[in-house]
mmCIF file of C-alpha atoms in Angstrom:
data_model
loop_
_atom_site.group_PDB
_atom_site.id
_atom_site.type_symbol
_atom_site.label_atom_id
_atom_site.label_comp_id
_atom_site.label_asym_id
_atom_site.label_seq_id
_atom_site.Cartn_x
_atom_site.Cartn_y
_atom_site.Cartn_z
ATOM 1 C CA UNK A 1 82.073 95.733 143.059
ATOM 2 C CA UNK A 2 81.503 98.624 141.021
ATOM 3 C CA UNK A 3 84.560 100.520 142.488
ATOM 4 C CA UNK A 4 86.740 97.506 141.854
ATOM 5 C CA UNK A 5 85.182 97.194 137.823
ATOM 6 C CA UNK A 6 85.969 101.081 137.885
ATOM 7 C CA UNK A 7 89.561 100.826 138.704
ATOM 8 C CA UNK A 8 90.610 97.687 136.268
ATOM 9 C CA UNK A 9 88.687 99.487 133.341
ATOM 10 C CA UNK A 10 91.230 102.587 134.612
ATOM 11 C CA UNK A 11 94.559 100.670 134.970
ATOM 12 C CA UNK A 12 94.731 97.260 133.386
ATOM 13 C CA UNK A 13 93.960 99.038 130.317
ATOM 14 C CA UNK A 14 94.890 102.693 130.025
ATOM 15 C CA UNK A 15 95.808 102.497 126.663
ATOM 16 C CA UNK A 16 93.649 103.240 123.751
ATOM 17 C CA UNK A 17 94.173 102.144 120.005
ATOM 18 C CA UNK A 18 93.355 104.406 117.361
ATOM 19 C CA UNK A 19 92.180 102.899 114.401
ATOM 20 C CA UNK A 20 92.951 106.096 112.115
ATOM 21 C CA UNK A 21 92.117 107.066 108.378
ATOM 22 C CA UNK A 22 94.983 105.093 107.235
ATOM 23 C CA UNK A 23 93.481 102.046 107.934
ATOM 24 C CA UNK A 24 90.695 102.908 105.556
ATOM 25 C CA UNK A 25 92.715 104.326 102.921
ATOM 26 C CA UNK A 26 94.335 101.444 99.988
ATOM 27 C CA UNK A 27 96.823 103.653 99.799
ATOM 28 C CA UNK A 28 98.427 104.705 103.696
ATOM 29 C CA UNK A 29 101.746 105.825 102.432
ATOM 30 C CA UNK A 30 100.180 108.150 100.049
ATOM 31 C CA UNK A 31 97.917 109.308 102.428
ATOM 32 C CA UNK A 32 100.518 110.202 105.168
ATOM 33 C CA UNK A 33 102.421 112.214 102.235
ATOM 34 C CA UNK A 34 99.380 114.733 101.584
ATOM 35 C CA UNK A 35 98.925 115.251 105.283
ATOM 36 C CA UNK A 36 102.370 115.857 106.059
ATOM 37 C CA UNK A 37 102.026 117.886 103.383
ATOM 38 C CA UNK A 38 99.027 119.677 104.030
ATOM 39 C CA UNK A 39 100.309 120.313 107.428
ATOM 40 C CA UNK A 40 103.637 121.919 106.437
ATOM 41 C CA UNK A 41 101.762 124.275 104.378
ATOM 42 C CA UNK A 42 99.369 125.302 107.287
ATOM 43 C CA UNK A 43 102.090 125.798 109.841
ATOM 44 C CA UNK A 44 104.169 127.632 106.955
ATOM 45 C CA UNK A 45 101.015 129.345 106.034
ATOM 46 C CA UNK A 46 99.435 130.817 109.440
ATOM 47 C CA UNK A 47 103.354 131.080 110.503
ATOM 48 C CA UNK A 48 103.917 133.722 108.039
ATOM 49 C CA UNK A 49 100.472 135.554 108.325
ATOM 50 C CA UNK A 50 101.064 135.960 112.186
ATOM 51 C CA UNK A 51 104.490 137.645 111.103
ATOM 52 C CA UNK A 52 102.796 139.385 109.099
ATOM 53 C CA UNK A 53 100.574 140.729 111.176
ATOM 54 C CA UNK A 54 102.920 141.926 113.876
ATOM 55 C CA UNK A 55 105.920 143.461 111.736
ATOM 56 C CA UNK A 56 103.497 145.764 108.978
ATOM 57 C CA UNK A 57 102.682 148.881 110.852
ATOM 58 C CA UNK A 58 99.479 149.099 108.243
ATOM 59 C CA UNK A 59 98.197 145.535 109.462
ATOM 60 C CA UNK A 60 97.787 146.809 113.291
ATOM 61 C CA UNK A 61 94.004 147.006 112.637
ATOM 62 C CA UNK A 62 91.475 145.282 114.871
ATOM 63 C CA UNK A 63 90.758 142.903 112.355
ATOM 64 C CA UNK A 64 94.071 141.583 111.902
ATOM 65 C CA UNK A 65 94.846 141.339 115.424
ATOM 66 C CA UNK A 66 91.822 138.878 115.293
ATOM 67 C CA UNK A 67 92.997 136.827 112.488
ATOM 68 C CA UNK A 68 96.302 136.344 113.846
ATOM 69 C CA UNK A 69 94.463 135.088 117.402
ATOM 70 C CA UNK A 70 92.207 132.626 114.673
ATOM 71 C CA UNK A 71 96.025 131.859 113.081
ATOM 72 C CA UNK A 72 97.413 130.863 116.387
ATOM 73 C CA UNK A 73 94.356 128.641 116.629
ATOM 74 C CA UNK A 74 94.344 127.012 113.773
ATOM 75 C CA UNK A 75 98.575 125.871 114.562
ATOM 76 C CA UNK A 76 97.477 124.817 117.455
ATOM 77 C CA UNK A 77 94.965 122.845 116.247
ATOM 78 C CA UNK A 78 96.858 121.016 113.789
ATOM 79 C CA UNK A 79 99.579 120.458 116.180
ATOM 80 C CA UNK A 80 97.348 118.659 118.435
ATOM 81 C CA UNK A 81 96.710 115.193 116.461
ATOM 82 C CA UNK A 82 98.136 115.496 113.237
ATOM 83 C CA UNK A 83 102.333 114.715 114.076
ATOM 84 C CA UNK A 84 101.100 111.920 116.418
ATOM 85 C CA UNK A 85 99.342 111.097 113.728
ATOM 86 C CA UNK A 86 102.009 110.361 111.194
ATOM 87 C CA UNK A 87 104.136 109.699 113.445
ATOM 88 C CA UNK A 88 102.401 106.710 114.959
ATOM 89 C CA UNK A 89 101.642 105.978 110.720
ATOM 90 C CA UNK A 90 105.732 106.031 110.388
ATOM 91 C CA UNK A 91 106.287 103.970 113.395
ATOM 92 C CA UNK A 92 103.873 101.239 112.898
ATOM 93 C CA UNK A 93 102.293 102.297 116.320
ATOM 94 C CA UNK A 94 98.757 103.186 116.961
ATOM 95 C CA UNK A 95 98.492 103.392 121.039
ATOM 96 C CA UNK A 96 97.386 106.330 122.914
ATOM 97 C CA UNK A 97 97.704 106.370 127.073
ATOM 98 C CA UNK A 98 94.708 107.872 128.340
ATOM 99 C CA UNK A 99 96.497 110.887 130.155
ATOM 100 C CA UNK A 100 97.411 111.722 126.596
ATOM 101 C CA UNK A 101 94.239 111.131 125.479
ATOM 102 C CA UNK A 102 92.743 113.536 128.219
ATOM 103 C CA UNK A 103 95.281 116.428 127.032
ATOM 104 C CA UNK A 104 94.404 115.745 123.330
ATOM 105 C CA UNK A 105 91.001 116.153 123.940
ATOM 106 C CA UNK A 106 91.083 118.964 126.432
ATOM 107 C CA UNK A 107 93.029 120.506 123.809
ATOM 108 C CA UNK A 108 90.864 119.789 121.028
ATOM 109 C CA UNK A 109 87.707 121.685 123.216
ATOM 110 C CA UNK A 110 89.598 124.227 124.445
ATOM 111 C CA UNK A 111 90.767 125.660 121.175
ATOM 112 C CA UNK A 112 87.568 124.726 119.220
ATOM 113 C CA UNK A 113 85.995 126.211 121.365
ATOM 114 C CA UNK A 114 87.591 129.744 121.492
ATOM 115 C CA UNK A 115 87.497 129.667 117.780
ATOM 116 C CA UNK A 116 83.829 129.387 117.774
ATOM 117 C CA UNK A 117 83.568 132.479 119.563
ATOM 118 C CA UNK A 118 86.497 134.074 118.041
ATOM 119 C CA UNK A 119 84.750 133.864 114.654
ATOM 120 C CA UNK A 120 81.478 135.467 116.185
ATOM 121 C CA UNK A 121 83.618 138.225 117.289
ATOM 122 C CA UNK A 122 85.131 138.396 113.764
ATOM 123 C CA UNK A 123 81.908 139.016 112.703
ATOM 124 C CA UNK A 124 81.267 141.947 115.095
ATOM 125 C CA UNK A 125 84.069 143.504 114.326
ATOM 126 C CA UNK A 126 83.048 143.322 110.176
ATOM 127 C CA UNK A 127 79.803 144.981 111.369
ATOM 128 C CA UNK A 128 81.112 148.182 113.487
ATOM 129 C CA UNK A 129 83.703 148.477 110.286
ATOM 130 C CA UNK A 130 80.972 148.564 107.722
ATOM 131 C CA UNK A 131 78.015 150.062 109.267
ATOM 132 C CA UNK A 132 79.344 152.041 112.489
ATOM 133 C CA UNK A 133 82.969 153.372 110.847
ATOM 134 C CA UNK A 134 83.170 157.127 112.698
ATOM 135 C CA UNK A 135 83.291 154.861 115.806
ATOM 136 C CA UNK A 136 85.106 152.354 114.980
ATOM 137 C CA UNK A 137 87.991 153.175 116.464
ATOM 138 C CA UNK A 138 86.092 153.718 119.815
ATOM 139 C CA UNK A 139 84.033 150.618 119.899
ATOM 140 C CA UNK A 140 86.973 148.429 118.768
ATOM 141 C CA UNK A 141 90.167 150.439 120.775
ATOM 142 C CA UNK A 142 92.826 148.374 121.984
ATOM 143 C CA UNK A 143 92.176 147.166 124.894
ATOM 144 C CA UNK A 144 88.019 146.222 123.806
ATOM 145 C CA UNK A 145 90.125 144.064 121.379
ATOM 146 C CA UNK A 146 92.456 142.355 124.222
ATOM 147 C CA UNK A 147 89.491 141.894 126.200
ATOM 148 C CA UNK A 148 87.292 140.329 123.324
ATOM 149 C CA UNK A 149 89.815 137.874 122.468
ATOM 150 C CA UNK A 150 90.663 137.256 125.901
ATOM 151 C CA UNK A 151 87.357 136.168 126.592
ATOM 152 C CA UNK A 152 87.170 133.933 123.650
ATOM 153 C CA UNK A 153 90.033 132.073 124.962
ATOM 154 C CA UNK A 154 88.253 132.145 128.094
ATOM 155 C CA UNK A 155 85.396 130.451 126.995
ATOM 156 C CA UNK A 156 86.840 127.781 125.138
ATOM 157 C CA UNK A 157 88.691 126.933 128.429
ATOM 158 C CA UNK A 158 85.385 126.319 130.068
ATOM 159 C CA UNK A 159 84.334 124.127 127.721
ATOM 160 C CA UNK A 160 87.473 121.878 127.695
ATOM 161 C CA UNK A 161 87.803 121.767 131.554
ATOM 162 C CA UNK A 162 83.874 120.953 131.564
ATOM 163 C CA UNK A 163 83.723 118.205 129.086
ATOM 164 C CA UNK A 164 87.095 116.335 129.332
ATOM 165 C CA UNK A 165 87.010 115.472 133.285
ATOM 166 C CA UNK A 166 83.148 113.892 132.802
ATOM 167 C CA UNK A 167 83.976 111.747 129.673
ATOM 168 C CA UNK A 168 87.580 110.541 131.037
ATOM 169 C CA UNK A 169 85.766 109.730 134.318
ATOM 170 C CA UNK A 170 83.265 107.311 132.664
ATOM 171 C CA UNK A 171 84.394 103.766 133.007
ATOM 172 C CA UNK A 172 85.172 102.165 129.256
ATOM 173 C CA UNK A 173 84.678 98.448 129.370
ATOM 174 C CA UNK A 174 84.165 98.293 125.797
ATOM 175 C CA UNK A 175 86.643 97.392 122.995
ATOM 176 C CA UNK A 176 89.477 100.176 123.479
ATOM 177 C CA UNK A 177 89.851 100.882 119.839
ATOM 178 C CA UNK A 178 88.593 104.647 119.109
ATOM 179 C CA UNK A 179 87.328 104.355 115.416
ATOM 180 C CA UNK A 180 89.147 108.182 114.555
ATOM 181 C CA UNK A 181 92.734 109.804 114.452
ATOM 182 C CA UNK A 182 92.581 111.466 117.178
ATOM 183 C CA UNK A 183 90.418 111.611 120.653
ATOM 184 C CA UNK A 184 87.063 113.470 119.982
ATOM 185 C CA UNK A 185 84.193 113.019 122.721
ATOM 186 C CA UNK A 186 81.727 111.581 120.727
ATOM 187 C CA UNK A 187 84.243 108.489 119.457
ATOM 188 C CA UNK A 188 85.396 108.187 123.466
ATOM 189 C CA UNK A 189 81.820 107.982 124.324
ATOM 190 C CA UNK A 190 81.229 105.134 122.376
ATOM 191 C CA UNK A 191 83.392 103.321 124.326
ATOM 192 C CA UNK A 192 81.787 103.597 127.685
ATOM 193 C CA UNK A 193 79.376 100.649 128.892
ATOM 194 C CA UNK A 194 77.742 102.912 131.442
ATOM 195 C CA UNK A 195 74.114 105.388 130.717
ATOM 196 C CA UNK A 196 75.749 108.524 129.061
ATOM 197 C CA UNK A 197 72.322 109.627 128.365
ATOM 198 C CA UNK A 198 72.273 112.604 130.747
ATOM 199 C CA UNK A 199 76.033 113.343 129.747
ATOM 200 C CA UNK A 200 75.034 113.054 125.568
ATOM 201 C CA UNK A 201 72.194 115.696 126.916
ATOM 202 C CA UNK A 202 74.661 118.216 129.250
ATOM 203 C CA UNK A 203 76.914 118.060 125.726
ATOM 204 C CA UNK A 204 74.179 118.936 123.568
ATOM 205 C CA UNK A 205 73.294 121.989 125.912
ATOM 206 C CA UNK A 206 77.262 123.208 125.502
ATOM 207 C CA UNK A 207 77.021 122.663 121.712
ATOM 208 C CA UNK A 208 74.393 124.553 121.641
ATOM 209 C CA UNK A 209 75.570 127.780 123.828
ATOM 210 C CA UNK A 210 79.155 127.471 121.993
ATOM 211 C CA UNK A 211 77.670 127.140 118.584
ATOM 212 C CA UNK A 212 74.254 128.528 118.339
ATOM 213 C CA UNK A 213 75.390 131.667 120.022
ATOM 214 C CA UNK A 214 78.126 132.738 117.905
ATOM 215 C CA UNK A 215 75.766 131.730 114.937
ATOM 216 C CA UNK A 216 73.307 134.218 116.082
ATOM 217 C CA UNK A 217 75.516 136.834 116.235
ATOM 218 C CA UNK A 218 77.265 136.096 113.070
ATOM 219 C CA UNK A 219 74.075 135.968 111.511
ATOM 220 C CA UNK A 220 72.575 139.311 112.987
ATOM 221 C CA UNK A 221 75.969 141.240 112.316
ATOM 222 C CA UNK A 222 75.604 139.851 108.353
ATOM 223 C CA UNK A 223 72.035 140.866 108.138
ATOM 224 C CA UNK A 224 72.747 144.506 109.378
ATOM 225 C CA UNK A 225 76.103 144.647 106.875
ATOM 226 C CA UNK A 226 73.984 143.227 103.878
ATOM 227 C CA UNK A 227 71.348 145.966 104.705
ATOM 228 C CA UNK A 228 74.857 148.859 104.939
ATOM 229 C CA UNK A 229 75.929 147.565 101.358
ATOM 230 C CA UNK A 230 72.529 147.657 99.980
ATOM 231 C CA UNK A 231 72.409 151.291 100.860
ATOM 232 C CA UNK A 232 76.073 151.711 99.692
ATOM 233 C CA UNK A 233 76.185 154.064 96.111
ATOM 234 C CA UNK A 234 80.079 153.694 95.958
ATOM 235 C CA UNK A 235 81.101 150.430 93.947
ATOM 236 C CA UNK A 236 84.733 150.170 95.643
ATOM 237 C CA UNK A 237 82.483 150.658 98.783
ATOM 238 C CA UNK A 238 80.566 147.284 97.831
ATOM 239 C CA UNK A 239 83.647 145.142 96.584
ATOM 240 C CA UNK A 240 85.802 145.889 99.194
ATOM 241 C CA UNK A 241 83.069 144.837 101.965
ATOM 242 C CA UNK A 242 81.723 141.572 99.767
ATOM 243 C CA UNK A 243 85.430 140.785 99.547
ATOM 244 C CA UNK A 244 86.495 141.300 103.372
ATOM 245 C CA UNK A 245 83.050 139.394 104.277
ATOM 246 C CA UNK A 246 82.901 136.275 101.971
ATOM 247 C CA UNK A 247 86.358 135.574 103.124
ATOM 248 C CA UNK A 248 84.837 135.446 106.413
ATOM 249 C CA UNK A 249 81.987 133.452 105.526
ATOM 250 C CA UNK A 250 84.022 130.668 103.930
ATOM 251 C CA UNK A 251 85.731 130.277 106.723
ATOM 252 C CA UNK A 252 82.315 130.006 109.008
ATOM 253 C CA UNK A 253 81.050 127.829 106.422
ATOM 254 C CA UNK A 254 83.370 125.283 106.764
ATOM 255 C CA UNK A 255 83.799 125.184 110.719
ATOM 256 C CA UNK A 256 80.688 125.649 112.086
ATOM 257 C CA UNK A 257 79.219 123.069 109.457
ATOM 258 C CA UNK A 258 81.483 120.752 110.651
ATOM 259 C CA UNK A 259 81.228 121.285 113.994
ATOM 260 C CA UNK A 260 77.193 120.960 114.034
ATOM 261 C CA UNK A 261 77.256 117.497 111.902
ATOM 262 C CA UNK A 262 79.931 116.311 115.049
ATOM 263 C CA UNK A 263 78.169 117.546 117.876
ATOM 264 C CA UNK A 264 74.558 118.246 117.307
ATOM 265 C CA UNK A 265 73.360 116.017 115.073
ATOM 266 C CA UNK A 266 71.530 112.371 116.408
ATOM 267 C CA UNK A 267 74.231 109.317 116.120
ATOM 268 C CA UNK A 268 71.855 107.987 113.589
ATOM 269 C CA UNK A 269 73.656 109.886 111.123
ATOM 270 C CA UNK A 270 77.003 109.521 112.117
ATOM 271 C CA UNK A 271 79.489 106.248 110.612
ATOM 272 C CA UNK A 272 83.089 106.121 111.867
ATOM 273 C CA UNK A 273 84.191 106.911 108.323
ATOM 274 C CA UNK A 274 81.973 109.686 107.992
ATOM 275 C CA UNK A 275 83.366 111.428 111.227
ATOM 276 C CA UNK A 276 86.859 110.869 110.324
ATOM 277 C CA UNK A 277 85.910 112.596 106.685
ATOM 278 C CA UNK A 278 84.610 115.849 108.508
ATOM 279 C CA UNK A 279 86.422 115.795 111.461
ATOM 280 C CA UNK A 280 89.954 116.026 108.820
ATOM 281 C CA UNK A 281 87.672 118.873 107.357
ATOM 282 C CA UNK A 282 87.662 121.062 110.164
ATOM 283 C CA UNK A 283 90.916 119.716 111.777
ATOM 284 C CA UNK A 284 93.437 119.474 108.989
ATOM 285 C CA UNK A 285 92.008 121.211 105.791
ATOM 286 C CA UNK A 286 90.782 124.630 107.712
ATOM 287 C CA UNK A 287 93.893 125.434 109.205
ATOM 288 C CA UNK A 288 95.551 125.346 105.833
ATOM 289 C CA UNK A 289 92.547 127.132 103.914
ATOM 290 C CA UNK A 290 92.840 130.133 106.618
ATOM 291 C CA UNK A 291 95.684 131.790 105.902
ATOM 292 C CA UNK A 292 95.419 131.391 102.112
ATOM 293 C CA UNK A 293 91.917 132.760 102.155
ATOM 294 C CA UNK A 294 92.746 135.842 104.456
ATOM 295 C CA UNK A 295 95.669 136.607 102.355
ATOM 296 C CA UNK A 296 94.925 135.931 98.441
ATOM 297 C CA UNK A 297 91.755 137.353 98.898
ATOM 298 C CA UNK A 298 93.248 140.155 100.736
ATOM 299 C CA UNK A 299 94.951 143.478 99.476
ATOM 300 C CA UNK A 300 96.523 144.551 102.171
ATOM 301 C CA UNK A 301 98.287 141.129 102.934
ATOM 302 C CA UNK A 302 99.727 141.057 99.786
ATOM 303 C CA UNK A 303 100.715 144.300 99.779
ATOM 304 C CA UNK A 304 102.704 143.173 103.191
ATOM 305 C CA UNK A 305 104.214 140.142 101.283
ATOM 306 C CA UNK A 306 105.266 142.518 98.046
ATOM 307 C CA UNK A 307 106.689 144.909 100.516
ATOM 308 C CA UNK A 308 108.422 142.487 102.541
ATOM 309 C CA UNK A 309 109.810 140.448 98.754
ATOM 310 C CA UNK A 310 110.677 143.839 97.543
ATOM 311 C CA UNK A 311 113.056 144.908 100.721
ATOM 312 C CA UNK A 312 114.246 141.700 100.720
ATOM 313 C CA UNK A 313 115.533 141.815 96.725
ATOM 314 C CA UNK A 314 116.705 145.177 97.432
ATOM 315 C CA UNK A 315 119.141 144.175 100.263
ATOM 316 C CA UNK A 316 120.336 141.222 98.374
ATOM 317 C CA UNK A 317 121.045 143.487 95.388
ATOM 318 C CA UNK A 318 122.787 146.269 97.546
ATOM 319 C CA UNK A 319 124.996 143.199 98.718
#
């Protein structure tokens, strides 16, 4: 009986409705206007800083080859949910099969994930740069950086091809309508009518290794470059490492805070308006904020973009 129960719940009704943040808003057409916006401006934005990145000789630096990695991440990211999202607004359609559900949320893991780590290792390298520079260049070479960010991706892999298979495999013979804009575990596991208990628990365990982890390290490698500038007598010394490390710390800020309200805290505190508020936090508004933090704030970017403007005029004028 339960086999047969298993396989309607999987078949007769494969699709899920998404009952997104337009149908909260009073004003949907609006709405969809900002995020298309919002999301032109973060694929223009991490576009061009990956470009960047790869084309200025002086931008071949460890960090850099890091923030184009967290870049790529962050397009990905977007790209995930957001043009289904308007899309579907556009269309009048709000259906989701659940092999596209799967995909979207393996996705989601996978690169949430690896930017959870990638972040820590952001962090790391801000440390060896500030209070280890003579061996810099040895403790960050080349291929420590390939291998760093290779295992971040890694990572987040295992944590998408551990979570997705368990929560698509639980049998949902609930209301199909996932109260969020895209599929994120905890709104799919609201759906299910079987004990999740043990599952909710195995989650917690991962949120804890793929947050608290990088956390730790982030906060030891801050502690030991607060103690570096404290030391510091040069003033360009101290401005140039607040500057390179607040940017950072915005960035943490407003991901891992997310992140822990999604996944760690007790569903007591969560609404579905409430996760669809933070989850367009870390989803839609950090991917845009990125680039424009690492750059603005950022000397040698802009230098890159002056260059790059000032070749640019020059050819046009020669022509």
């Amino acid at each position: 009986m339960d086999k047969i129960t298993w396989l309607t719940n999987h078949t007769d009704h494969s699709d899920f409705i998404l009952v997104g943040i337009f149908s909260q808003s009073k004003q949907p057409t609006l709405l969809c206007v900002i995020i298309f916006v919002v999301f032109l401006m973060a694929l223009c934005g991490n576009t061009i800083l990956i470009l960047l990145i790869h084309y200025d000789v002086h931008l071949h630096t460890p960090m850099y080859f890091f923030i184009s990695h967290l870049s790529l991440m962050d397009m990905m990211y977007i790209f995930v949910a957001v043009p289904k999202m308007l899309v579907d607004q556009v269309m009048g359609v709000n259906k989701i099969s659940a092999p596209e559900c799967a995909m979207q949320m393996f996705l989601y893991l996978t690169i949430g994930g690896s930017e959870c780590f990638l972040l820590a290792t952001m962090a790391y390298d801000r440390y060896v740069a500030i209070c280890h520079p003579l061996h810099y260049p040895v403790l960050l070479n080349h291929m420590v950086c390939h291998l760093l960010a290779s295992g971040c991706w890694f990572l987040g892999l295992v944590d998408g091809f551990t979570l997705t298979p368990i929560t698509m495999t639980f049998p949902f013979c609930r209301s199909q309508k996932i109260h969020h804009f895209f599929c994120e575990v905890p709104a799919i596991m609201k759906l299910s009518c079987s004990d999740t208990s043990l599952y909710e628990r195995l989650m917690y365990f991962c949120c804890v290794l793929m947050l608290l982890i990088p956390v730790a390290v982030i906060s030891s490698s801050y502690y030991f470059i607060l103690l570096t500038i404290h030391r510091m007598n040069s003033a360009e010394g101290w401005k140039k490492a607040f500057t390179t490390c607040s940017s950072h710390m915005m960035v943490i800020i407003l991901y891992y805070g997310a992140s822990v309200y999604t996944y760690m805290l007790p569903s007591s505190y969560h609404t579905p308006e409430k996760d669809m508020v933070v989850s367009v936090l870390y989803t839609i508004l950090t991917p845009v904020l990125n680039p424009l933090i690492y750059s603005l704030r950022n000397k040698d970017v802009t230098r890159a973009i002056k260059k790059i403007l000032g070749v640019s005029s020059q050819k046009r004028l020669k022509s």
